Each structure stands twice: as C-alpha cells, then as structure tokens.
Coordinates of C-alpha atoms and ligand atoms in Angstrom, one line a residue:
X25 CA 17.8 35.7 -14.2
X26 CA 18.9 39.5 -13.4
X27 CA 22.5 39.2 -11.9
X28 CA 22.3 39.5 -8.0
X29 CA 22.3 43.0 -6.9
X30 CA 23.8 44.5 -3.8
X31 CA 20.1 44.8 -2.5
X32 CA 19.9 41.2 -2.8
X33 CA 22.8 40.0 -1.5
X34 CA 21.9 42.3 1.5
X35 CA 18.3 39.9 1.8
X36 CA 20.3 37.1 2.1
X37 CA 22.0 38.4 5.4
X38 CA 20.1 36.8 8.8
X39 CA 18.2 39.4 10.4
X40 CA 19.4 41.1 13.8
X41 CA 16.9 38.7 16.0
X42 CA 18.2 35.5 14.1
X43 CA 21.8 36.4 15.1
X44 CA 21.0 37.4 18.5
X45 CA 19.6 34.2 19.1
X46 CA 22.1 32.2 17.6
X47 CA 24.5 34.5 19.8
X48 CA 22.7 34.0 23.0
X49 CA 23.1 29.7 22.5
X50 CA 27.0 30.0 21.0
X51 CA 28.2 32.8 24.0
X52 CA 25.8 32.4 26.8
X53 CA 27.9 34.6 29.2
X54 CA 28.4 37.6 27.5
X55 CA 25.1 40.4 28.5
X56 CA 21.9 40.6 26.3
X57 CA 23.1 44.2 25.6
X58 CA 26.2 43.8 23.9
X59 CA 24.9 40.7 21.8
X60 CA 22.1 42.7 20.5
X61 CA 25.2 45.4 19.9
X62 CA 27.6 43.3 18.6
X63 CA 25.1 41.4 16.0
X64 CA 23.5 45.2 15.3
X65 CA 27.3 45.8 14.1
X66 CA 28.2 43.1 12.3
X67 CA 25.2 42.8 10.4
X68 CA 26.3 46.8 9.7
X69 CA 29.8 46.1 8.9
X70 CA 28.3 43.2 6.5
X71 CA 25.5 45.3 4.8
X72 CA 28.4 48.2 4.0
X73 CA 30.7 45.4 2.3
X74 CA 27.8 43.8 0.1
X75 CA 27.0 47.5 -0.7
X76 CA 30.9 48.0 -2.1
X77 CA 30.8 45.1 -3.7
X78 CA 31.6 42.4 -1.3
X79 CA 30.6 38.9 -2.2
X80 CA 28.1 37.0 -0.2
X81 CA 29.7 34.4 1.8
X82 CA 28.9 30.8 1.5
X83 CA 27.7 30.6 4.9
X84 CA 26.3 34.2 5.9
X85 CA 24.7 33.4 9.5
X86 CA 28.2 31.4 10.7
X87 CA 30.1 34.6 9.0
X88 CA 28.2 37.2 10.8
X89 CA 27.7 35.0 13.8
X90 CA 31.9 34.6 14.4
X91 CA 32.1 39.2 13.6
X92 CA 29.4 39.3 15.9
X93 CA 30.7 37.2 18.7
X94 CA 34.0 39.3 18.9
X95 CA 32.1 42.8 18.8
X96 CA 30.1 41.1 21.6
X97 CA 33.0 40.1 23.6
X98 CA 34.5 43.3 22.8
X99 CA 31.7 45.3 24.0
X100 CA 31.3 43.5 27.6
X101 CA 34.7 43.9 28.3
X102 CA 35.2 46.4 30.9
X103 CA 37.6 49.6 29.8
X104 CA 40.0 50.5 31.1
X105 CA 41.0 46.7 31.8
X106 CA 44.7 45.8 33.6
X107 CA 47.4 45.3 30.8
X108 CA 51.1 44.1 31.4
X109 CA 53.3 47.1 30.1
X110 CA 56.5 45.3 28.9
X111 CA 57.4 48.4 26.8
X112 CA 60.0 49.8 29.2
X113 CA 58.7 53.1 28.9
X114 CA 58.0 54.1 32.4
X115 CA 55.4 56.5 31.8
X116 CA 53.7 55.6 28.8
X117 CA 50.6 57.7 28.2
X118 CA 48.2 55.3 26.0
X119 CA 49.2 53.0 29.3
X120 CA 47.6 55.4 31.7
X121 CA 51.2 57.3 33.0
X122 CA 51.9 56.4 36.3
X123 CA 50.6 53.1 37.7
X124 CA 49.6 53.7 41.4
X125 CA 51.2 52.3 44.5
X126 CA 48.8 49.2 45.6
X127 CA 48.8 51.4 49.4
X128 CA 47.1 54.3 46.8
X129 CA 45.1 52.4 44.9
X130 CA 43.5 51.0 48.7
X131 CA 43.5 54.9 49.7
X132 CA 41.2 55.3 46.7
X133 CA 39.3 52.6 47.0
X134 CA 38.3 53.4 50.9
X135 CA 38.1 57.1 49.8
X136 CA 35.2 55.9 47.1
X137 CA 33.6 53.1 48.6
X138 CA 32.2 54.7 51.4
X139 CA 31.4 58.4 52.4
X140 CA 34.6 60.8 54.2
X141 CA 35.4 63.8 55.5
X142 CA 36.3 65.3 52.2
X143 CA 34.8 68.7 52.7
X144 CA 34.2 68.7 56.7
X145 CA 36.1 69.6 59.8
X146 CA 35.7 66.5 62.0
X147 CA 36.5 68.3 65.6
X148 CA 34.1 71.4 64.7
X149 CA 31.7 69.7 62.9
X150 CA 32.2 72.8 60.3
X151 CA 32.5 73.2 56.6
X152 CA 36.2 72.3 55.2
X153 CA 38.3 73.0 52.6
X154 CA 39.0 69.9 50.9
X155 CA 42.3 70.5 49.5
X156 CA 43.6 72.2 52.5
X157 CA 45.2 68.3 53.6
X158 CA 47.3 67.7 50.6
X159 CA 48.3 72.0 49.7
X160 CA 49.9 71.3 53.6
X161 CA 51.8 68.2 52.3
X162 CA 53.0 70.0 49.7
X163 CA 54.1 73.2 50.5
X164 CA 56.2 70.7 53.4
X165 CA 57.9 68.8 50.6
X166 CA 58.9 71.2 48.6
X167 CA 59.0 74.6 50.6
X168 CA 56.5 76.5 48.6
X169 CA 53.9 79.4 50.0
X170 CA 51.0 77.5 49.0
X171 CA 49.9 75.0 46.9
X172 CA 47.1 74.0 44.9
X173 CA 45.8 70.8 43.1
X174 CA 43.8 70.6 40.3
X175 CA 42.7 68.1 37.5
X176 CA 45.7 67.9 35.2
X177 CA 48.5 70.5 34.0
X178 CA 46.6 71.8 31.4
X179 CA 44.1 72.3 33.8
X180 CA 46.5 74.1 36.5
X181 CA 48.1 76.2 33.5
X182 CA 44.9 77.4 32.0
X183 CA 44.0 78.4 35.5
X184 CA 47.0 80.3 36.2
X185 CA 47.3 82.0 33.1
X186 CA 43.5 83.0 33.4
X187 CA 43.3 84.5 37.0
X188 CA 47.1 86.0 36.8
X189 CA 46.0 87.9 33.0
X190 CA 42.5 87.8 31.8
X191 CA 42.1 90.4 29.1
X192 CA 45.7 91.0 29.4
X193 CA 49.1 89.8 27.8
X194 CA 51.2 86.7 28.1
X195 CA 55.0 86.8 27.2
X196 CA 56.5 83.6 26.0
X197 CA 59.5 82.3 23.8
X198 CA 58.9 81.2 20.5
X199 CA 60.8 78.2 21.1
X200 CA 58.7 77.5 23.8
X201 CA 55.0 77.2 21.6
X202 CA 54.8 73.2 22.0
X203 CA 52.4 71.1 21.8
X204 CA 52.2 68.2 24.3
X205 CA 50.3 65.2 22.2
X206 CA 47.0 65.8 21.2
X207 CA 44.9 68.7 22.7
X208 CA 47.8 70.4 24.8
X209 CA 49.0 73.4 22.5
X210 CA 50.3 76.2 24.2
X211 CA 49.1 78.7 22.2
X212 CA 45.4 77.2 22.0
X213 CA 45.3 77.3 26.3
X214 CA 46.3 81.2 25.8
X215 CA 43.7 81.5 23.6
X216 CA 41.5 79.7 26.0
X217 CA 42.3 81.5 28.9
X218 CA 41.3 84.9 26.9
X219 CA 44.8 86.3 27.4
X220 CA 46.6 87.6 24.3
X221 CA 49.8 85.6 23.3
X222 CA 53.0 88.2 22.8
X223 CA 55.6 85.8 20.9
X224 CA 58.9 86.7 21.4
X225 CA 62.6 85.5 19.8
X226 CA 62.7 82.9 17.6
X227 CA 62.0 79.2 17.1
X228 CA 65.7 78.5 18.1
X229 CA 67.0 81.6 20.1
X230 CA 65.2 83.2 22.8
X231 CA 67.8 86.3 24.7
X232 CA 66.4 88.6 28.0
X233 CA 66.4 91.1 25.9
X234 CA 63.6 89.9 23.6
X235 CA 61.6 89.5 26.7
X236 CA 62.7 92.9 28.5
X237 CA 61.5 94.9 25.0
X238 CA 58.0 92.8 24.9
X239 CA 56.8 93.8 28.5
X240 CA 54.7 96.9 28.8
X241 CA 51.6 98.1 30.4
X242 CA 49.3 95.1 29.4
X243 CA 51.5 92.5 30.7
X244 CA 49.8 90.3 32.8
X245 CA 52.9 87.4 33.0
X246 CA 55.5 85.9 31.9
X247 CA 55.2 82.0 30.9
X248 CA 58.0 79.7 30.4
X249 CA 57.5 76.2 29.5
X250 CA 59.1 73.3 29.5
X251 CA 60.1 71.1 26.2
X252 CA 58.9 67.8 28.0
X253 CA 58.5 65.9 24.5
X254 CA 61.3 67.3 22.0
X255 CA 65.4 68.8 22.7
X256 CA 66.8 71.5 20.6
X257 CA 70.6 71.2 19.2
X258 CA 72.4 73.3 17.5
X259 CA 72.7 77.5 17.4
X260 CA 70.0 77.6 20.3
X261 CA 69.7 80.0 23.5
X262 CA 66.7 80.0 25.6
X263 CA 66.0 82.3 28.9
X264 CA 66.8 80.8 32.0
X265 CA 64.1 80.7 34.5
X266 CA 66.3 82.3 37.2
X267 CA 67.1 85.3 34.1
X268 CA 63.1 85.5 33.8
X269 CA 62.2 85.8 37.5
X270 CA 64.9 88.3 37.9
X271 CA 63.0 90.2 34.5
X272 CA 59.9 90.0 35.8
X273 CA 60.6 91.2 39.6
X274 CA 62.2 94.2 37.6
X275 CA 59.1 95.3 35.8
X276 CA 56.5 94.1 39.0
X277 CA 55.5 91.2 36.4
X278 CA 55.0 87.8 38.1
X279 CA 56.5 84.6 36.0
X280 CA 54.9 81.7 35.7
X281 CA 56.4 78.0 34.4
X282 CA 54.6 75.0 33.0
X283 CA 57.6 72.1 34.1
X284 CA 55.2 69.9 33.1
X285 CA 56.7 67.1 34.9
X286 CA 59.0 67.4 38.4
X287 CA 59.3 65.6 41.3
X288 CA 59.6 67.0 44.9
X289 CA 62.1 64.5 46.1
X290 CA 66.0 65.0 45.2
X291 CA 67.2 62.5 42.2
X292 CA 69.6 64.6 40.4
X293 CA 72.4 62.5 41.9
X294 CA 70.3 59.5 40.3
X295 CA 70.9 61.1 36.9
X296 CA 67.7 62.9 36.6
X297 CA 67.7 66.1 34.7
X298 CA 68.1 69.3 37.0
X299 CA 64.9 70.9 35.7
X300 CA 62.7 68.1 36.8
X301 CA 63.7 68.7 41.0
X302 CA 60.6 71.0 41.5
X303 CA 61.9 72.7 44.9
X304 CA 65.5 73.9 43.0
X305 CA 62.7 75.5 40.5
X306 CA 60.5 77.5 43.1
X307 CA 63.9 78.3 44.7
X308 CA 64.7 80.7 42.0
X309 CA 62.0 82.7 43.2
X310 CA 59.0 82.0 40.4
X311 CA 55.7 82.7 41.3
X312 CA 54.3 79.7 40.2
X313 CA 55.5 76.2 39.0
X314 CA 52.6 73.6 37.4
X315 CA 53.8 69.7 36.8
X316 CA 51.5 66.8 36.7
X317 CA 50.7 64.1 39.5
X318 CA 51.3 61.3 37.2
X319 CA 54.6 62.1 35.6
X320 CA 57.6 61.9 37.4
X321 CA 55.7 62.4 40.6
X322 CA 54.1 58.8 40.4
X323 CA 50.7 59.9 41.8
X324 CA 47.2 59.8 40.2
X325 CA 46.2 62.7 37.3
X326 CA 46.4 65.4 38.8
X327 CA 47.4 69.3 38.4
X328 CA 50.3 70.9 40.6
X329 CA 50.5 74.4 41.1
X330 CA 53.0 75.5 43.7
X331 CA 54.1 79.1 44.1
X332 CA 53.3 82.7 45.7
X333 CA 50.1 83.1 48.1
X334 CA 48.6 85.8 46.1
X335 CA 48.9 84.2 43.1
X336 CA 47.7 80.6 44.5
X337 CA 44.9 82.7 46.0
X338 CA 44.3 84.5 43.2
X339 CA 43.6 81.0 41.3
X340 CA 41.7 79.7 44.0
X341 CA 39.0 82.2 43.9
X342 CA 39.1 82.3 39.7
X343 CA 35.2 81.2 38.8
X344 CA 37.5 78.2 36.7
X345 CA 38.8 76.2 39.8
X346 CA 35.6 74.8 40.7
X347 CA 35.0 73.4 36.5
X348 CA 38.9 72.1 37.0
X349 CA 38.6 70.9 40.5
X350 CA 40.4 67.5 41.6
X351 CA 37.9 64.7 42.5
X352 CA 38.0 62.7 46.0
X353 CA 39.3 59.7 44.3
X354 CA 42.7 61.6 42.7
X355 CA 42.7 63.6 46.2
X356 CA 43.0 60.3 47.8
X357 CA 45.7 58.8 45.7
X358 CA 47.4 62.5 45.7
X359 CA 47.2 62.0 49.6
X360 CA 48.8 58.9 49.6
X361 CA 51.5 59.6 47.6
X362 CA 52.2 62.9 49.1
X363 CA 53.1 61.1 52.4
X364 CA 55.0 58.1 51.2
X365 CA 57.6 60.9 49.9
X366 CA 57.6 62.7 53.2
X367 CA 58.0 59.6 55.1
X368 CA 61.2 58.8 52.6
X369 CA 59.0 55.7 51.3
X370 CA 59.7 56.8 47.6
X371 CA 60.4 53.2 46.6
X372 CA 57.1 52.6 47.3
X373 CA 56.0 54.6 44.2
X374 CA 56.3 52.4 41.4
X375 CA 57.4 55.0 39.3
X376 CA 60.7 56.2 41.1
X377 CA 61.0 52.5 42.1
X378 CA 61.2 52.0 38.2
X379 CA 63.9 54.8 37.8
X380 CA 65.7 54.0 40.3
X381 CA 66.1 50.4 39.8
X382 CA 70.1 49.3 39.1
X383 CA 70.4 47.9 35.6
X384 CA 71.8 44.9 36.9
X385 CA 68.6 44.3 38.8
X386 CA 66.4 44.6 35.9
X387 CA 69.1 42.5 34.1
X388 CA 68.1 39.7 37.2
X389 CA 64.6 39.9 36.5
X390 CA 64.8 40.0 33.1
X391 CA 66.5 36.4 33.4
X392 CA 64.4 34.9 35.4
X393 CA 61.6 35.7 33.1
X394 CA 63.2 34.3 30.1
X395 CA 63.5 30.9 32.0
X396 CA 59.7 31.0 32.6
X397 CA 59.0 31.5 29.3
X398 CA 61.8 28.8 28.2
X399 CA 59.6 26.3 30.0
X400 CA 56.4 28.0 28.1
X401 CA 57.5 28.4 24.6
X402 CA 59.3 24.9 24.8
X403 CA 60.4 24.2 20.9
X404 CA 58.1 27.2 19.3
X405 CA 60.5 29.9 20.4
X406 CA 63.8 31.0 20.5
X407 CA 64.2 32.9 24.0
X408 CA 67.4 35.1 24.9
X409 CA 68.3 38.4 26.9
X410 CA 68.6 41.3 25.0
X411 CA 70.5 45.2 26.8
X412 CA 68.0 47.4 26.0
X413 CA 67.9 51.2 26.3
X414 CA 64.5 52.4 28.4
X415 CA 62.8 55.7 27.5
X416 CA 60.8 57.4 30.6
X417 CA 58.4 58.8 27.7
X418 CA 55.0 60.5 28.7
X419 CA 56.7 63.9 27.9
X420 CA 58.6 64.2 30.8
X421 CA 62.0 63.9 30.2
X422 CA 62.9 64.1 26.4
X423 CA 66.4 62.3 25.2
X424 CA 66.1 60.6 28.7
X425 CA 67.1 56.9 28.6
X426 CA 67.6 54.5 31.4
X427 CA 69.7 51.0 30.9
X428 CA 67.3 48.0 30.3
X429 CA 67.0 44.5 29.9
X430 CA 64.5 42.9 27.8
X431 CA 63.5 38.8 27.0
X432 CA 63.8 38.8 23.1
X433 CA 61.2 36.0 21.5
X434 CA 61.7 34.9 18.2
X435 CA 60.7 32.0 15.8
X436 CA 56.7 31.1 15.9
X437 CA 55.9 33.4 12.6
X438 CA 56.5 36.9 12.0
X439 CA 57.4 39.4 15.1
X440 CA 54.1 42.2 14.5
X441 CA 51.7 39.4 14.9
X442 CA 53.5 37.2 18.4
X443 CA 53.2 40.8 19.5
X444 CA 49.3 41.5 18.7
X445 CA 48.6 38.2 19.9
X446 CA 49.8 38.8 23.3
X447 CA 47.6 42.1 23.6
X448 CA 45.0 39.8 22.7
X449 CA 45.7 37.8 25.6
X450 CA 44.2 37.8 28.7
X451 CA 45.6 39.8 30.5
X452 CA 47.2 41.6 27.7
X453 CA 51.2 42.2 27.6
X454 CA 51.9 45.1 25.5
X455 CA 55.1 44.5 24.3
X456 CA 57.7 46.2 21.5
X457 CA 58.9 45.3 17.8
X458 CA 62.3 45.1 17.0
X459 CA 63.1 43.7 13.5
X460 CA 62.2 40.5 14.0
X461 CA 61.6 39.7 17.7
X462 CA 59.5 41.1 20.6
X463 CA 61.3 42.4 23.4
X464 CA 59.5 42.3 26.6
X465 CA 61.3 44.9 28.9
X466 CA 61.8 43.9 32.3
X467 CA 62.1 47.3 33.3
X468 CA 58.5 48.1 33.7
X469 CA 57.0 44.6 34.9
X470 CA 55.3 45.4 37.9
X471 CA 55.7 43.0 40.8
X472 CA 53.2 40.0 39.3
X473 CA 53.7 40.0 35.9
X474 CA 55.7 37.6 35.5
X475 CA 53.1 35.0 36.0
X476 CA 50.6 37.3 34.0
X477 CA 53.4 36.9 31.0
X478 CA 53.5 33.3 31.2
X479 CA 49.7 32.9 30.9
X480 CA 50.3 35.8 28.1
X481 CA 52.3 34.0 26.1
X482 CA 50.6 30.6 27.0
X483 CA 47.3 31.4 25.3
X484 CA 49.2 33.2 22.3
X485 CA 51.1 30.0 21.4
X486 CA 47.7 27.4 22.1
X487 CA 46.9 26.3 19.2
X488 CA 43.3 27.7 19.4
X489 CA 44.3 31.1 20.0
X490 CA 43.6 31.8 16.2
X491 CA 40.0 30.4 16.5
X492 CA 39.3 32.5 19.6
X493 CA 39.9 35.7 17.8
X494 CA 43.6 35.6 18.0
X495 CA 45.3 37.0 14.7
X496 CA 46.7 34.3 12.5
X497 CA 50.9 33.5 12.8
Ligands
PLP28 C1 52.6 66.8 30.2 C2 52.6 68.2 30.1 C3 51.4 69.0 30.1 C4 50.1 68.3 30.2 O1 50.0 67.7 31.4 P1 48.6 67.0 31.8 O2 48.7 66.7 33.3 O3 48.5 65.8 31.0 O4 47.5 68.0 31.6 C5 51.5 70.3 30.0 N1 52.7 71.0 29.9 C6 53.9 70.3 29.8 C7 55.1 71.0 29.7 C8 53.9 68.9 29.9 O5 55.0 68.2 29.9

C-alpha cells in the first residue's frame, strides 16, 4: 500500500457537521454560531497541521472535538469581559486605562439605556449643543477660555494642528518626535493633518533659538509635546513651555502642547510631577493644552482640548470635529467625572484614589489578601507579602513609581504558568512574573477583588483546571 499522504490523512478528519453535532451534545450552552465557528476552526487548524506534516491522531473526532470546544467557548465569550488587574500599574493600557467610578459607569448606563437631552435645550424646546455641559465644567476646573472634548488625544491633536495650520508649517523639537505605542507617532499625525513638519534641534538638545530661527511666514504653530512614555538623561536641554509661549506671542504664532496626560485637580504636593497639573500649564499663557480623559484624569476615553476661544472655535468649526466627535456614552462618564472633581469628590475616581492611597494602606490590604489566599492555597502554596514598587504606566508619567505591596505565590509548578492559569480563570486576575513567584499587587485591586482573587486562584489550583482548558503546571 502507497504510504498515507497528507490528502489522506486529511479524509480521515470528521467533517464540520459531525463535529458540530458532537459539539452541540458535549457543550449544550454555548450558541449554534460559535460551535459551527469553533469546529470550522479546528477542523482548519487540523487540516494546516496534517498538511505540514502532522501525524493523524489516534482519536481524530475527540482531538478536534476538545480544539473545538475551546474555540467555541472562546468565541461566545463576550469582549471586553471584567478582569482583576493585580499588576499594580494604575493605568495599564491593554487593561482599558482608567477603570470608571461605579457613579460613572450608572451615568453611562442611564445615558445609553434610554433616550436624553443630548443635543436639546429642555426649557426652549430648541436645538443644543451637546458639549456645551461638560466645556462649562471644564473651563470651571481649570480656568481655561473654552474647552472642547473629543474622542481621544490623538484625536484632539490632529484637530488642532489641522484647523490652527492646514497647508502651513508646524515647529517642533526633535527630541520631541515620539511615538506613544502603536499608531500615535507624532510625525505621522502632522502628516495627517496636511501640515508640513519643520524639525528643529536635536534628538537631545532643543534651545529658543532653534525655534526663534525656524519660524517664518508659513508658520502655522508651534507644537510641544510631552515625553509621556520615555525620560532623557544626560547632556539634554529642551524648551520650556513658558520660553515657547513667550516665542510665539513674539512672532503672532499661537503654541500648542500635547501633555498627553494632566489632571485638573492639584496633586503636586502628592508627589505628582509638575507638568501633569493642567491649570499651572494653561497658566503660562498656551493657546491650547490636549491630555486624555482616561489618563491621569480617571474619566472615560476621551480628548481634552483646553485653551484660547479662537483657537477652540477655530477647531470646533474644522469639517474634522464632527468625524472625531465624543459619543453620549463618553460624554456621560466625562460628565460625571467632571463634577466629582468640582465637588472635591476626587477619591471617588478610582484612579486618584489609586495614587493617592498611603503605602501603608495598600500594605493593609495586601495582608489581608494573603490570609484569604492562605486559607485557599492550603499546602499547594507558599504565600508571603512582598514591598513592591508600582508604575502608573499608560504613558503618563514615565520614571513615575508609587510604593506597593504585593501577595507573592510560590510553589505549585513554575511561576509563567500559576500566572496564565489565573487569566484563565473566571474572572481572570492578571497578575505579574517575578523570577519565580506571581506578585498580585494590592495597589490596583479595586474594591471586590478580593473575593474575585480567591475564586481566581480557587479554580487555578482544582485539580480539573487542566482538563477545562487550563494550561498544564
Ligand atoms: C497618551 C498620549 C497620547 C494619545 O492619547 P489617546 O487619548 O490615547 O489618543 C498622545 N500624546 C501624548 C503625549 C500621550 O501621552
């Protein structure tokens, strides 16, 4: 007989009805549409295999039938699903930044669930402006002309930039061409915006004078932007803002700053950075300051742009606010927010609640988690406290660490796979590697996870996690 080939070997797969049907009896609750998915896949995954080469397994349907059942269940999961954040970075951006206050997160849900008065003045019954509620809250906070929102910073940037120098140029520091994780590059949003970039200084020194000898008749602005995600050491200089406002007002040029992340409440005596208190920034007199709602703020996404009327106005009417408009749901959240600052309810923001938290406070919490998880983990685990040094992250503040405390776990296998079974958990914990334990960081357990640990770690230590999908210790 002719050895098997690869076509063979592909015959003797079951065919996508078969495995549906032997889905439908093994996993009854997951939807018709992702087991006909999920066996689609397998069966795809399988055929590619066999074609490189794969053997045939003894058993093919109960092969394809356990791939298919975890595409299946992979497929009806809803996304994005809740997940414990126990990395201690306070904005982490593959977490979704800033969680929302639950006060917001009702604000959002009444704003959605029902219709509102988004774009219409009650008393008049007239046509209204439906940013005009949250550009009032914000000018208040932070003692700006005007404001606007938008639907991130990119977004707010690109707008600026656009209706402030279309066709025109855009001064900006060499040191200053970042790149903010993935599709934010400063020089690709000029490009964008149809301005052309004028580069001035170097990578590591940027003086006035550079910027004074770059400005000319085709200057639109002057951009400065804010190193959220990397610091510079050494033989460095860089332009002040207050040095660039006082440039620009001497050659009628307005000045523009992405801060990428600020806050409009005062925590420099906390120990945050200067830069990030966004009223000591439109104090020097900038036109225009853009940060995001979900940095530091601890709103939803969300672009900021506080400045000058004419140049608010001026991106207001630019044929690009309505394509980078916020939606009602942000707006709502926004709205929220906006008012728990002005009503000195910043502790209800889990963000600057996070920040501001005393170490020795996380350090309380932190214990009393470990003695949960003492009574979970029994004999499979060695439990103990670890100090821990907290990153705010999400390119806000780079260099920026806050004192932590963490539960280390150790024992039960290697450290990499404890961890990935807890994201396979329901609800996952996402927590971090170090050497050879996971640290769960207290810092950034939101009020209820402590329970949502325990079942966590529960499931990842059952002894048929491993048969449910959970990776093998
Ligand atoms: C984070 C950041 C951005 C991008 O903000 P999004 O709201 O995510 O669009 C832009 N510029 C700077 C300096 C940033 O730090």
């Amino acid at each position: 007989m002719a050895p098997e080939s690869p076509a063979d070997r592909r015959r003797a797969l079951p065919s996508v009805d078969r495995l549906v049907r032997a889905l439908a009896r093994a996993a009854p609750e997951l939807p018709d549409w992702a087991l006909r998915e999920g066996a689609r896949r397998a069966l795809g995954a399988a055929r590619e295999a066999l074609g490189a080469g794969a053997e045939l397994p003894a058993d093919p349907l109960a092969d394809r039938l356990a791939a298919a059942r975890a595409e299946a269940a992979a497929l009806a999961r809803s996304h994005p699903q809740r997940v414990v954040n126990a990395t201690g970075v306070v904005l982490h951006t593959n977490l979704g930044r800033a969680p929302l206050a639950d006060e917001a997160a009702r604000a959002v849900a009444e704003a959605a669930s029902g219709y509102s008065d988004l774009e219409l003045e009650l008393a008049p019954g007239t046509r209204g402006d439906r940013l005009a509620g949250v550009s009032r809250l914000l000018c208040l906070l932070s003692g700006a002309e005007a404001a606007l929102a938008v639907n991130n910073t990119a977004a707010a940037v690109m707008l600026a930039v656009a209706a402030l120098a279309r066709g025109r140029e855009v001064v900006v520091s060499r040191g200053e061409l970042v790149e903010i994780g993935g599709s934010f590059r400063v020089p690709e949003i000029l490009a964008q915006a149809g301005v052309r970039m004028v580069e001035v200084g170097t990578t590591n020194r940027t003086h006035p004078e550079d910027v004074r000898r770059a400005l000319g008749p085709e200057t639109g602005l002057i951009l400065k932007v804010h190193r959220s995600n990397f610091e510079q050491r050494g033989f460095v200089a860089e332009v002040e803002l207050a040095e660039l406002v006082a440039i620009g007002r001497a050659h009628g040029v307005p000045v523009v700053e992405d801060l990428g992340s600020g806050t409009l409440v005062d925590l420099r005596a906390r120990g945050l950075p200067p830069e990030t208190f966004v009223p000591a920034r439109l104090a020097t007199g900038v036109d225009l300051v853009c940060f995001s709602g979900d940095k530091l703020l601890g709103g939803p996404q969300a672009g900021i742009a506080l400045g000058r009327v004419p140049v608010v106005e001026a991106m207001r009417r630019s044929p690009l606010a309505r394509a980078l408009r916020l939606d009602k749901l942000s707006l709502a959240a926004l709205d929220w927010t906006l008012r728990a600052l002005l009503e000195g309810r910043s502790e209800e923001i889990p963000v600057l609640r996070q920040l501001l938290e005393p170490a020795e406070a996380v350090e309380r919490r932190a214990r009393a988690l470990a003695r949960r998880l003492e009574k979970v983990a029994g004999r499979a685990l060695a439990i103990g406290l670890e100090a821990t040094r907290a990153p705010v992250g999400g390119g806000s503040i780079p260099g920026f660490e806050l004192d932590s405390h963490a539960v280390a776990l150790r024992g039960a296998g290697s450290a990499p796979v404890l961890a990935a079974r807890l994201r396979a958990a329901r609800p996952p914990v996402v927590a971090r590697v170090a050497d050879d334990r996971v640290l769960l960081d207290a810092r950034t357990l939101l009020p209820g996870d402590d329970v949502r640990v325990e079942a966590a770690l529960t499931q990842a230590l059952a002894p048929g996690a491993q048969s449910r999908g959970a990776p093998r210790i």
